XYZ file of C-alpha atoms in Angstrom:
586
model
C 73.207 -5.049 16.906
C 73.583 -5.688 13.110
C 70.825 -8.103 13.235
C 68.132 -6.072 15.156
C 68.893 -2.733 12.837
C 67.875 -5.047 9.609
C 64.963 -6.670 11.243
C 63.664 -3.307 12.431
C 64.690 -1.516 8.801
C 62.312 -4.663 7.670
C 59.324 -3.969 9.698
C 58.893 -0.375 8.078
C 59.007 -1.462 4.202
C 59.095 -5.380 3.803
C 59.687 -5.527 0.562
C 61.535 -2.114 -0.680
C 64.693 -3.974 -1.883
C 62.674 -5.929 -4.630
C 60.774 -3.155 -6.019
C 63.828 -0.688 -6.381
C 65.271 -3.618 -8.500
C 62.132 -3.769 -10.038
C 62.163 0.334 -10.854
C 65.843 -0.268 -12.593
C 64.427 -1.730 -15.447
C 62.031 0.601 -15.880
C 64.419 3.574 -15.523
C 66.159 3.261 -19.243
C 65.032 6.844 -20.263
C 67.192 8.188 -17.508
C 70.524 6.365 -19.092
C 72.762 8.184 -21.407
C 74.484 4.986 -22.345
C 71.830 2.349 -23.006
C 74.866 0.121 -24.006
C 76.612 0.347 -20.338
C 77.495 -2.517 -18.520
C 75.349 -3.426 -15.489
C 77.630 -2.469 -13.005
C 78.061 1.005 -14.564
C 74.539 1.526 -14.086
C 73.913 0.293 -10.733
C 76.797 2.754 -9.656
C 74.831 4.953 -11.530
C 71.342 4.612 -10.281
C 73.165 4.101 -6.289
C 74.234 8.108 -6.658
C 70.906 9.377 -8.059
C 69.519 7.599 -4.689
C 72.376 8.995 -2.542
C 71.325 12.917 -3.851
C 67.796 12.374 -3.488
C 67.840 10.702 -0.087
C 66.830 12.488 3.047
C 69.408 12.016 6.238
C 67.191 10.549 9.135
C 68.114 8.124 11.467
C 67.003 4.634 9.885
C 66.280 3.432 13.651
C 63.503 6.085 13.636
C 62.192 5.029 10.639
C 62.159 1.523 11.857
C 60.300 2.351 15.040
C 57.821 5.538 14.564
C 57.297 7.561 11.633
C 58.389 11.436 12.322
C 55.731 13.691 13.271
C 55.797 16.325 10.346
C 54.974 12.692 7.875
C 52.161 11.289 9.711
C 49.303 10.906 8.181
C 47.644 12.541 10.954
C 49.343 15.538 10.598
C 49.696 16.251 7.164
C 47.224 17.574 5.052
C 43.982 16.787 3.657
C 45.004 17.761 0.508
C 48.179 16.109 0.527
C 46.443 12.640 1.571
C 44.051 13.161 -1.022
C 46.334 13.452 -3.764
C 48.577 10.361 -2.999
C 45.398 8.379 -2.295
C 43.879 8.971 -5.644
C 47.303 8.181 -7.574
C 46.991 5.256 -5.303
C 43.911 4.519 -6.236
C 44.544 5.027 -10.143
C 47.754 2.323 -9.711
C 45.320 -0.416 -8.173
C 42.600 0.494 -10.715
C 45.237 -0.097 -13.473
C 46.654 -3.450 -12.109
C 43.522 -4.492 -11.996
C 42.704 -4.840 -15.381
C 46.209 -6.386 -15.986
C 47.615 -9.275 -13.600
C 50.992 -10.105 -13.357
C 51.981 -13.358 -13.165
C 55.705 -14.725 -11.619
C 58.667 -15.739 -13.830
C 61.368 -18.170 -12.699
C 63.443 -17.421 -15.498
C 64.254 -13.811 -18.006
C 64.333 -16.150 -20.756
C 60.355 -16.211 -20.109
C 59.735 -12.443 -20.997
C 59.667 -12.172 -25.207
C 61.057 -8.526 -25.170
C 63.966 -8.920 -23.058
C 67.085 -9.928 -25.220
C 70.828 -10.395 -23.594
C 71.713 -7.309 -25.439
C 69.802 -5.068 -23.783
C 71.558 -3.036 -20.732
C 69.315 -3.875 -17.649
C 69.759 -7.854 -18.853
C 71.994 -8.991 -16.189
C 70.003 -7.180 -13.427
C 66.486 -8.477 -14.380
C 68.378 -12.310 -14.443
C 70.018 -11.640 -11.027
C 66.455 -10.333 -9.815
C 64.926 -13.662 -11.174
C 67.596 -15.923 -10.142
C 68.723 -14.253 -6.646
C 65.212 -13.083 -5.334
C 62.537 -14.765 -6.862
C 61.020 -11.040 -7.176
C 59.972 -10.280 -10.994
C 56.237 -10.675 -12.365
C 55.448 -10.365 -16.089
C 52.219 -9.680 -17.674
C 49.914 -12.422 -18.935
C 50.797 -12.026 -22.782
C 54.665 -13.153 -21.451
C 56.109 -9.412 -21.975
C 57.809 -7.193 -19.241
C 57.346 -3.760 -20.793
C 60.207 -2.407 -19.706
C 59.910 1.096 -21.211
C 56.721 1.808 -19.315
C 57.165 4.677 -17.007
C 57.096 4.128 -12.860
C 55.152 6.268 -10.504
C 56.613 7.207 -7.220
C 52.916 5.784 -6.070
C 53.223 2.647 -7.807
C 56.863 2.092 -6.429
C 55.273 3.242 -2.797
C 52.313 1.154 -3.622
C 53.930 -2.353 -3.938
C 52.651 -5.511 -1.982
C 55.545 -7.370 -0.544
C 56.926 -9.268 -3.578
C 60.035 -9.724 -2.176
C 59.089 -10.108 1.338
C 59.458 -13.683 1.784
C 62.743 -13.825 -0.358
C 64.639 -10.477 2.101
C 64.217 -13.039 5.186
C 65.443 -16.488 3.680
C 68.712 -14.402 2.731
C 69.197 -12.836 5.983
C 68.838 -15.798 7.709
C 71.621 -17.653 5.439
C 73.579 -14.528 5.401
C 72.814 -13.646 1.300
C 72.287 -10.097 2.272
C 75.455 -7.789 2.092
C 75.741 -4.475 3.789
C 75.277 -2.831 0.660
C 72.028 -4.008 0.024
C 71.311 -2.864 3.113
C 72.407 0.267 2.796
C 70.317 0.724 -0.968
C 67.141 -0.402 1.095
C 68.036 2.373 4.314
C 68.068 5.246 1.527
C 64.821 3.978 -0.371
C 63.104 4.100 2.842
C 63.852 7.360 3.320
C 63.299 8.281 -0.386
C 59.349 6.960 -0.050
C 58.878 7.820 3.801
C 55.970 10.441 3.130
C 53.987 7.674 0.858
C 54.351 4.728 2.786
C 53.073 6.167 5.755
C 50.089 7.560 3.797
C 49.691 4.188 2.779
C 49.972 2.632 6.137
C 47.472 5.031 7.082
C 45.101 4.415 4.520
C 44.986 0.214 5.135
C 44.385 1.230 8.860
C 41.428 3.061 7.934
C 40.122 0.462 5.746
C 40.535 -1.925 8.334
C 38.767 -0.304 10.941
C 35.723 0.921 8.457
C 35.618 -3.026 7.531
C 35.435 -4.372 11.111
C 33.133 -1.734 11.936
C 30.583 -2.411 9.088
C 30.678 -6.086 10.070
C 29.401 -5.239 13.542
C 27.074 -2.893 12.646
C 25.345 -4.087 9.500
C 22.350 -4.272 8.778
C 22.203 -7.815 6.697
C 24.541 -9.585 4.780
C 21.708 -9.967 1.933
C 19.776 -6.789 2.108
C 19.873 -2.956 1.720
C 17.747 -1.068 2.788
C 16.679 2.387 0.343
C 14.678 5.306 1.714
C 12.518 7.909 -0.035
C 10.800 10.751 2.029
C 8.472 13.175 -0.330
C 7.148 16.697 1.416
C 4.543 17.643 -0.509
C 2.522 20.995 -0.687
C -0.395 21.489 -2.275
C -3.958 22.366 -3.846
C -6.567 22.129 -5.865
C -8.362 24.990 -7.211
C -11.506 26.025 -9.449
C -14.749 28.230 -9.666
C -17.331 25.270 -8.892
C -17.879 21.639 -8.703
C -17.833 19.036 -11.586
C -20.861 17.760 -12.926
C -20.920 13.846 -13.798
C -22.935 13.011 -16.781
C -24.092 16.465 -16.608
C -25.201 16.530 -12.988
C -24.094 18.022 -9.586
C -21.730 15.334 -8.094
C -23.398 15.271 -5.029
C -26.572 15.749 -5.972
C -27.236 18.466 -3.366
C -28.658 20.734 -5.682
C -26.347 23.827 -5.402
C -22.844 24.138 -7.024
C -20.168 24.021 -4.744
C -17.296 25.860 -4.792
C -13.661 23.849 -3.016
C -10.068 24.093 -3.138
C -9.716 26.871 -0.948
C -7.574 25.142 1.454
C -3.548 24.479 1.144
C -2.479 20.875 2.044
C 0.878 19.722 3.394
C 1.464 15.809 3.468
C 3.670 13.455 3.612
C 4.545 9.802 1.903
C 7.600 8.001 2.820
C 8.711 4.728 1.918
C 11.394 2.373 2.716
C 12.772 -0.256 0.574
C 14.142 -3.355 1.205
C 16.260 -5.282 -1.298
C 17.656 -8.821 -0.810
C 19.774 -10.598 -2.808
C 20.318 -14.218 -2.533
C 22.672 -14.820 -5.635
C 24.002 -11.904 -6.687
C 22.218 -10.795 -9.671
C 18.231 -11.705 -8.133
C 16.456 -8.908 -5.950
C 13.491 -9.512 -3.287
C 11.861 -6.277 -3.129
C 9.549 -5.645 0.209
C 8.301 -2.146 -0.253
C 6.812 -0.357 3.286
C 4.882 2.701 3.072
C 3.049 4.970 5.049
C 1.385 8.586 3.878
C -1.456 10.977 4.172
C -0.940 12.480 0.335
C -4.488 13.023 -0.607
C -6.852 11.858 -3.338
C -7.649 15.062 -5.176
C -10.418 13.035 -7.277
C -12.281 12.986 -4.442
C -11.930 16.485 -3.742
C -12.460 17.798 -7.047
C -14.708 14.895 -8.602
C -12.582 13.687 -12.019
C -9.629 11.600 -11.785
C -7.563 13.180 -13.968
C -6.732 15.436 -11.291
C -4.694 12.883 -9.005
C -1.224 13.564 -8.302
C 1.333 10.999 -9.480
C 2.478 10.079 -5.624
C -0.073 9.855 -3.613
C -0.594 7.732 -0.809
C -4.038 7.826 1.234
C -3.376 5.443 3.775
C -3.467 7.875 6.392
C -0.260 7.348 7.941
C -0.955 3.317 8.386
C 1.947 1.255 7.200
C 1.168 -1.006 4.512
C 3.256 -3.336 2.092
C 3.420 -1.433 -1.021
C 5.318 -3.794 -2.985
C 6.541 -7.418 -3.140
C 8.672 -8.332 -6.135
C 11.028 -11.053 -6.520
C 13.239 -10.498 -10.023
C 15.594 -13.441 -10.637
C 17.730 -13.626 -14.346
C 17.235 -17.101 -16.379
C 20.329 -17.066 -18.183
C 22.285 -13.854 -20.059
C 18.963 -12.656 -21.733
C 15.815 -13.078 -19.423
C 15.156 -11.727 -16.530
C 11.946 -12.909 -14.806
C 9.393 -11.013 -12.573
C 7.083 -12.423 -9.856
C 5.203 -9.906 -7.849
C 2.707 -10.671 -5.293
C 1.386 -6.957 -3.905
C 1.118 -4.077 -6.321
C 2.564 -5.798 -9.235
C 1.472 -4.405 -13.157
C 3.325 -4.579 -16.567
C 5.395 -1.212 -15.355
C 7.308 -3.336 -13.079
C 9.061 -5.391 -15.932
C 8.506 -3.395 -18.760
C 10.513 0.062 -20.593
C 7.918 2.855 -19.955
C 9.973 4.951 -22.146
C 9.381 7.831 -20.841
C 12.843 8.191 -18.849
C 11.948 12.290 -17.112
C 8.579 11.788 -16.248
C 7.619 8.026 -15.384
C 9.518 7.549 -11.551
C 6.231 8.059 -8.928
C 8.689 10.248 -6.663
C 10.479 12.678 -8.992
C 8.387 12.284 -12.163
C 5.671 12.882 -13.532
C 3.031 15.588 -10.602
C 0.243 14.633 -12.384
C -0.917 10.142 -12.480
C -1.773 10.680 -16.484
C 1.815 11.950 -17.225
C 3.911 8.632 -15.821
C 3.046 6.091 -18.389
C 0.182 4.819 -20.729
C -2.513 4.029 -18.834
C -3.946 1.350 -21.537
C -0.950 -0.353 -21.826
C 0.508 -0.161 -18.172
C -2.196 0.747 -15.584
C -4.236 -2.877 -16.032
C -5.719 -2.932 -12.746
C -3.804 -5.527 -11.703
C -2.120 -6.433 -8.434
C -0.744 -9.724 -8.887
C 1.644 -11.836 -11.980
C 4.737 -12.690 -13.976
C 6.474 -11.262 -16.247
C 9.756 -11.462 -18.146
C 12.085 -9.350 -19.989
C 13.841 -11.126 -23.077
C 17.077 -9.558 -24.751
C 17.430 -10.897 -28.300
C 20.386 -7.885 -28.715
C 21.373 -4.997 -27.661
C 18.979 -2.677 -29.622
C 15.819 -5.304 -29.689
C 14.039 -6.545 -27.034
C 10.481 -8.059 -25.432
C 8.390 -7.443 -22.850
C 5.416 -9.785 -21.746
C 3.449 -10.008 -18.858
C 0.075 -11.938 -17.222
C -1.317 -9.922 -14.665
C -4.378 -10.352 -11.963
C -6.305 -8.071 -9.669
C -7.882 -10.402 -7.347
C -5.561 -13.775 -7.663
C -5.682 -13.951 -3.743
C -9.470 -14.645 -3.324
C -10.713 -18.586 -4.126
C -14.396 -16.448 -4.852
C -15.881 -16.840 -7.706
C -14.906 -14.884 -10.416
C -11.533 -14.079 -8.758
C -8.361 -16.398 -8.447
C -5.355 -16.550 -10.952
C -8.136 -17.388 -13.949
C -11.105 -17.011 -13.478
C -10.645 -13.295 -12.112
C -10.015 -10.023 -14.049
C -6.578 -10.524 -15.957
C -4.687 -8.860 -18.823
C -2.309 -10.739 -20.943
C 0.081 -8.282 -22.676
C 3.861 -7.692 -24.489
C 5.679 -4.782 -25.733
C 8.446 -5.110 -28.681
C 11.473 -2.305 -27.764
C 13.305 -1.109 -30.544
C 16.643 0.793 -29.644
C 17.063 3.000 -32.820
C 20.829 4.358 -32.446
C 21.203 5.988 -29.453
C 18.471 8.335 -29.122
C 15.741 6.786 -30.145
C 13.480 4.162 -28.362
C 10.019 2.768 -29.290
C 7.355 0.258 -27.909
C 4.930 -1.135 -29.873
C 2.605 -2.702 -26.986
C -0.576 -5.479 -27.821
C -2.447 -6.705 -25.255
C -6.189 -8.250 -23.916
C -7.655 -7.711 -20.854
C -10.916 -9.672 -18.483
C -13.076 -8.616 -16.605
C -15.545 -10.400 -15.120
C -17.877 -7.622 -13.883
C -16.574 -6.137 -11.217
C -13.767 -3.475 -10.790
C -13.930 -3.160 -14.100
C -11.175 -0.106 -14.953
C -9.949 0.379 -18.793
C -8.959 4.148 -18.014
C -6.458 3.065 -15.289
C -8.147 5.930 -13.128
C -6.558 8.933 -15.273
C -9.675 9.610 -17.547
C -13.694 10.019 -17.739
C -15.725 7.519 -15.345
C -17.135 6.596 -19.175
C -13.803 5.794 -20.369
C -13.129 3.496 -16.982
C -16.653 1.586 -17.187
C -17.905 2.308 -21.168
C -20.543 -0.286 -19.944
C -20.720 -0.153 -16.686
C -20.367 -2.966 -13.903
C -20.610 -5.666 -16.329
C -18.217 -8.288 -17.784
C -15.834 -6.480 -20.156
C -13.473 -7.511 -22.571
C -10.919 -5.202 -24.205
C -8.098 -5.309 -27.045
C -5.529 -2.756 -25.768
C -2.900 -1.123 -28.194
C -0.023 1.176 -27.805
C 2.931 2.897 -28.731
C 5.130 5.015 -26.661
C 8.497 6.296 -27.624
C 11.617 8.579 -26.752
C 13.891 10.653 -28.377
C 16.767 12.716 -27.438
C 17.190 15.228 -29.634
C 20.601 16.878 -28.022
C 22.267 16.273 -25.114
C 20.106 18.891 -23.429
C 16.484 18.020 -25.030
C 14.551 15.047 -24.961
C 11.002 14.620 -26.390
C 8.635 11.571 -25.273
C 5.306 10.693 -25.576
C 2.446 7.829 -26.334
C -0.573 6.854 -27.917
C -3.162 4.406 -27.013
C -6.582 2.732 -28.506
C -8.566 -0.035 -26.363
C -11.574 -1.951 -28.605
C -13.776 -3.212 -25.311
C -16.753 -5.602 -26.153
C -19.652 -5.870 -23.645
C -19.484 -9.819 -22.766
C -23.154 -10.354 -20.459
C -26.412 -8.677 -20.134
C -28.533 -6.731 -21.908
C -25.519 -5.169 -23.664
C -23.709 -8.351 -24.327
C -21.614 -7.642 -27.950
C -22.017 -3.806 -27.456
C -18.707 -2.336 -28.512
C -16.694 0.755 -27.195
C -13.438 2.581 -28.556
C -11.254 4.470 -26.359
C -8.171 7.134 -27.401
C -5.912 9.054 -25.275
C -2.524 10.245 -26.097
C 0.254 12.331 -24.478
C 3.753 14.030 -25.372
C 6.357 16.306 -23.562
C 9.410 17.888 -23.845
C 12.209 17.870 -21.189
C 15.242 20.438 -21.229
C 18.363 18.744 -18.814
C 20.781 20.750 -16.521
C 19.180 23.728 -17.029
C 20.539 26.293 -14.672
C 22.132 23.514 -13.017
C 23.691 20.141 -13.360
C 20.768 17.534 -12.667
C 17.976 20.330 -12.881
C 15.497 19.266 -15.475
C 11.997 21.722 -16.734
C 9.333 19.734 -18.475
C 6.663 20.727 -20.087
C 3.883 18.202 -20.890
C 0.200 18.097 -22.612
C -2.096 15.412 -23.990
C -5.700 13.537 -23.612
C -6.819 11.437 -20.670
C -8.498 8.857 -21.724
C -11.689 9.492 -23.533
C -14.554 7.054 -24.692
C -15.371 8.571 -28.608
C -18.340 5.785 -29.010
C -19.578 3.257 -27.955
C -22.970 1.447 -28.429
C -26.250 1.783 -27.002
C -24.676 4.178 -24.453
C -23.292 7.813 -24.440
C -19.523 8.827 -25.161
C -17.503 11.562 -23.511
C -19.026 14.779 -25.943
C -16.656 16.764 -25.251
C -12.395 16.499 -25.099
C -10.265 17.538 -22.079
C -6.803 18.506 -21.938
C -4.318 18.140 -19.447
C -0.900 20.533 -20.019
C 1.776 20.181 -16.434
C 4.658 22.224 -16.038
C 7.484 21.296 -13.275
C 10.988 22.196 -12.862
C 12.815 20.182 -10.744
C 15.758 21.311 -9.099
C 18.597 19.261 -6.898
C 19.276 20.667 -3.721
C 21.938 17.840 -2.906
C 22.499 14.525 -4.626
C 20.039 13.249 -1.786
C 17.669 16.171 -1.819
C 15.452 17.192 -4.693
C 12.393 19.983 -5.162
C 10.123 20.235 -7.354
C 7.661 23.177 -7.514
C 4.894 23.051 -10.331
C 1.180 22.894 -11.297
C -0.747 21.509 -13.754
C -4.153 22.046 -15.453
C -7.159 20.207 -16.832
C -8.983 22.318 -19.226
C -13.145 20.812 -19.493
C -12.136 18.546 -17.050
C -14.355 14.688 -17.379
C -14.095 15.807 -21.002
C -17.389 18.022 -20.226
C -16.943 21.912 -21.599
C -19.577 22.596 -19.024
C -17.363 21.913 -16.184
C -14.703 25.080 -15.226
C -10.763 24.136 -15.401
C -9.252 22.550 -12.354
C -5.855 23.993 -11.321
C -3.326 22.305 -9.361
C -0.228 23.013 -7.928
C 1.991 22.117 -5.624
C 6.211 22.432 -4.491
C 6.967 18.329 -3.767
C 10.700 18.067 -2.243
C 11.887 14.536 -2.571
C 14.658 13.163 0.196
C 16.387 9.832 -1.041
C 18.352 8.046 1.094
C-alpha cells in the first residue's frame, strides 16, 4: 500500500522533492538567524509548509485534479496570469543555462560558513539535483517565484526513483513532497494544461500545414474611386483623340479590386523564394484621363486574370551581402532603401504612382536582374543593381545585353537615428524601343525626349528621410537624368530632365497606427532638350490620405489627390482624384 501511494504521489509532480530543496537556498531573506544550523532551519522551513498547506487527500491528487483547480474550470483570467509569469520564467532561463554540479565546492559563492551549506552538499551528494549558472555561481540570494518553483522540469526525477527502489526515501521526505503538492496544486495543473494544449496545437499544425518551407501572405485591396475634371487633355497641344470636340469624363464612380497572394520559401533559413500571384481589375486612369501622372499607386489591369507578379529569389553571402535575383517584375526597388518609409509600400502607401519612390532612380523599366545589398556598418551601406526589360527574348536588340538595361547603385548613409540619405548614380540603354526615362509618372516628352529611338541616359538622385519627433517624419527626393540621342537624324541630341517630391507624415494621430500625409512635388518634366520641344509649362501634383487601422489586419484609407496643368500644359484643366482604398492583410 506504501509503495503504490508514493508511485501515485510521483505521477502528479515528478520532481517536487528536488526543487523544494532547491527553493531552501534561495529562501535566506525569510531566516532570522542566518547563522542557524541546518537542522534548525529545515524544522523551520517544514512548519512554514505545514501552515501554508491545504488538507486534501494526497490519493486525489495522485489520481485527478479537483474540479474547482482544473484548468477547465477556472478562469480565463486566472490562466492568463500564471501563463504569462510562466512565460516570463522560460523567457528568463533562456538567456541563462544552467549547467549540473557534482560537487558545492564547484559554485564560487558558496562558502562552508554560510547557513544553507550542508543542505546544498546533501542536495549535490544525495540527489544529484543542483544546476549552477555558466559563470560557476549559484546566486543564492535571488528571489523564487511560486511560477518558477511550479515551473520546474523534472531535475530530480530520475534521482526520486533510484532511491525508492533501494529504499533511500524516508517517510519524511515523503511527507515534505505530499504538502508541496498541495502547496502548488492550482499551478501545476495550469501547467499540465498548458503542455496539453501545446501538444495538440503542434500535432495539429503538422497535419494540416501547408509546407514545411513556405508561407503563404495575403493582401486584398477594395478600392473606390474616380477621376474627375472639366474636359479632356490635350497632348502637344491637341485633342487626345483627335475627334475634334473636347470631351468631358470622369463622371462615373469605380469599385475594383486587386488581391494578391504571396508565397515565401525558405530553403536555409535566412534565403526567401518569392512567387507573387495576382489578379485585379484596378483601372488605368491614364487612359481615362490621358497623362500618366494620374495613375494610382496599386493598380492592377489584368482584368481579373491571374498572372505571376513577382519572382524573387534573395539569398545572404556572408554577414554583410545579401543578393537579389529576380526573374518577373524585378527593378532596383526590390533590393534597394527607397527611403521613403510612409509612402513607398504599393498597398498602403503612396494613392498616387509618382509619390512611392523616384522614378529616375527606381522605375528603370526593367523586368529582369541582380542586385545586392552590401553592409560595410551599421550606419553605411550600398546598393547596386543591373537590370533588363526584355532579357527573355534571343531578338535582336533584346537579351541580357544587347537589350534595354540600366546599371545603377545607391550609397545609404544612416545619420543618427533619424536621418537617412541616398545618393543614387546610375546609366541606362535603350536600344529604341520601349524607351521610358519618366518611369510612366510624368509628360510623354519626359518618357521619350526623342522619341522611339536609341537613348542613352545618366540618371542621378537623392532621396532622404527624417524624423523629426516621434510623431513627424519628413521625406522626399530629387532627380536629374542627362539622355543623349544615340541613332538617327538626332544622334548626339541631348535632353535634361528634373522632377522632385517631398511630404510630411504625422503618426498615431487619433489613433495608434493611424498616419495623415500630406505630399506635393514635380512629375517628371523635360526643361530642354535639342532640336525638339520641352514641357513649357510645370505641373504639380499635391495628395492627401489619412490612413486609418480598422484591425491589425484591416486598414482604410480614404483620400484624393490633384494634378494642377496636368502633362505640364497650363492649357489643360486640373485632374482630381479620389478614392477610399481599404487594405485586408492576411
Amino acid at each position: 500500500m506504501k509503495s503504490t501511494l508514493v508511485w501515485k504521489t510521483l505521477k502528479l509532480s515528478p520532481a517536487l522533492l528536488g526543487l523544494s530543496l532547491f527553493a531552501v537556498s534561495h529562501a535566506d531573506a525569510a531566516i532570522p538567524d542566518q547563522t542557524a544550523n541546518t537542522s534548525k532551519s529545515t524544522v523551520e522551513l517544514n512548519r512554514q509548509l505545514s501552515e501554508t498547506s491545504i488538507e486534501i487527500d494526497p490519493l486525489q491528487i495522485a489520481s485527478d485534479v479537483p474540479p474547482s483547480l482544473n484548468p477547465t474550470n477556472m478562469t480565463a483570467d486566472s490562466n492568463r496570469e500564471l501563463l504569462e509569469q510562466i512565460q516570463r520564467y522560460s523567457g528568463e532561463n533562456d538567456a541563462e543555462s544552467l549547467n549540473q554540479v557534482t560537487s558545492v565546492g564547484q559554485l564560487r559563492d558558496v562558502s562552508p560558513g554560510d547557513w544553507a551549506y550542508e543542505a546544498l552538499r546533501s542536495l549535490v551528494e544525495r540527489y544529484g539535483c543542483i544546476a549552477g549558472y555558466p559563470d560557476g555561481t549559484y546566486r543564492g540570494n535571488r528571489a523564487l517565484t511560486r511560477y518558477e518553483f511550479a515551473a520546474g522540469l523534472n531535475a530530480c526525477l530520475n534521482q526520486i526513483e533510484r532511491l525508492i527502489g533501494t529504499g533511500g526515501f524516508d517517510e519524511t521526505e515523503l511527507e515534505t513532497l505530499r504538502r508541496l503538492i498541495q502547496e502548488f496544486e492550482a499551478e501545476l495543473a495550469t501547467l499540465g494544461a498548458r503542455v496539453d494544449n501545446l501538444e495538440r496545437r503542434v500535432a495539429f499544425l503538422e497535419d494540416n500545414q501547408f509546407s514545411t518551407t513556405t508561407k503563404l501572405k495575403g493582401e486584398v485591396i477594395f478600392n473606390l474611386g474616380g477621376a474627375f475634371s472639366d474636359e479632356d487633355l490635350r497632348i502637344d497641344g491637341e485633342d487626345d483623340d483627335d475627334d475634334g470636340d473636347v470631351d468631358a469624363f470622369g463622371d462615373n464612380l469605380t469599385f475594383s479590386h486587386r488581391t494578391r497572394l504571396n508565397f515565401d520559401t525558405s530553403f536555409m533559413g535566412e534565403d526567401r523564394l518569392r512567387v507573387r500571384l495576382q489578379a485585379g481589375n484596378i483601372p488605368e486612369f491614364d487612359e481615362a484621363t490621358g497623362t500618366e501622372m494620374a495613375r494610382l499607386g496599386y493598380e492592377a489591369a489584368t482584368d481579373n486574370d491571374i498572372v505571376i507578379d513577382d519572382l524573387i529569389y534573395e539569398f545572404p553571402l556572408g554577414d554583410k551581402i545579401m543578393i537579389a535575383i529576380g526573374a518577373n517584375d524585378f527593378d532596383f526597388n526590390e533590393i534597394a532603401n527607397l527611403h521613403n518609409p510612409y509612402l513607398e509600400s504599393s498597398g498602403t502607401g503612396a494613392l498616387n504612382r509618382f509619390y512611392r519612390r523616384n522614378p529616375f532612380v527606381f522605375r528603370n523599366n526593367a523586368e529582369q536582374g541582380v542586385g545586392a545589398n552590401i553592409m560595410f556598418s551599421d550606419s553605411l551601406s550600398l546598393d547596386v543593381a543591373y537590370v533588363t526589360g526584355e532579357s527573355e527574348s534571343p531578338a535582336d536588340k533584346d537579351g541580357v545585353f544587347n537589350g534595354d538595361f540600366t546599371a545603377i547603385s545607391q550609397l545609404n548613409l544612416a545619420l543618427a537615428d533619424t536621418l537617412d540619405l541616398g545618393f543614387a548614380f546610375g546609366y541606362s540603354y535603350y536600344p529604341g524601343e520601349d524607351v521610358n526615362l519618366s518611369g510612366s509618372t510624368g509628360s510623354p516628352r519626359a518618357k521619350e525626349p526623342f522619341g522611339e529611338i536609341a537613348t542613352s541616359a545618366l540618371r542621378f538622385g537623392i532621396q532622404g528621410n527624417w524624423r523629426v519627433t516621434p510623431t513627424i517624419n519628413l521625406a522626399g527626393w530629387g532627380g536629374y537624368i542627362d539622355a543623349e540621342a544615340e541613332a538617327g537624324d538626332r544622334e548626339g541630341d541631348d535632353a535634361d530632365l528634373w522632377t522632385w517630391m517631398a511630404s510630411v507624415s504625422f503618426l498615431d494621430l487619433g489613433k495608434e497606427g493611424a498616419i495623415f500625409s500630406v505630399a506635393g512635388g514635380m512629375p517628371p518634366k523635360l526643361t530642354d532638350v535639342d532640336g525638339g520641344d520641352e514641357d513649357d509649362d510645370t505641373s504639380f501634383l499635391i495628395e492627401a490620405q489619412y490612413k486609418y487601422p480598422i484591425t491589425d489586419n484591416i486598414l482604410i484609407t480614404p483620400g484624393a489627390y490633384v494634378i494642377l496643368n496636368p502633362n505640364h500644359d497650363d492649357g489643360n484643366d486640373d485632374i482630381w482624384v479620389g478614392t477610399i482604398r481599404t487594405t485586408f492583410s492576411f
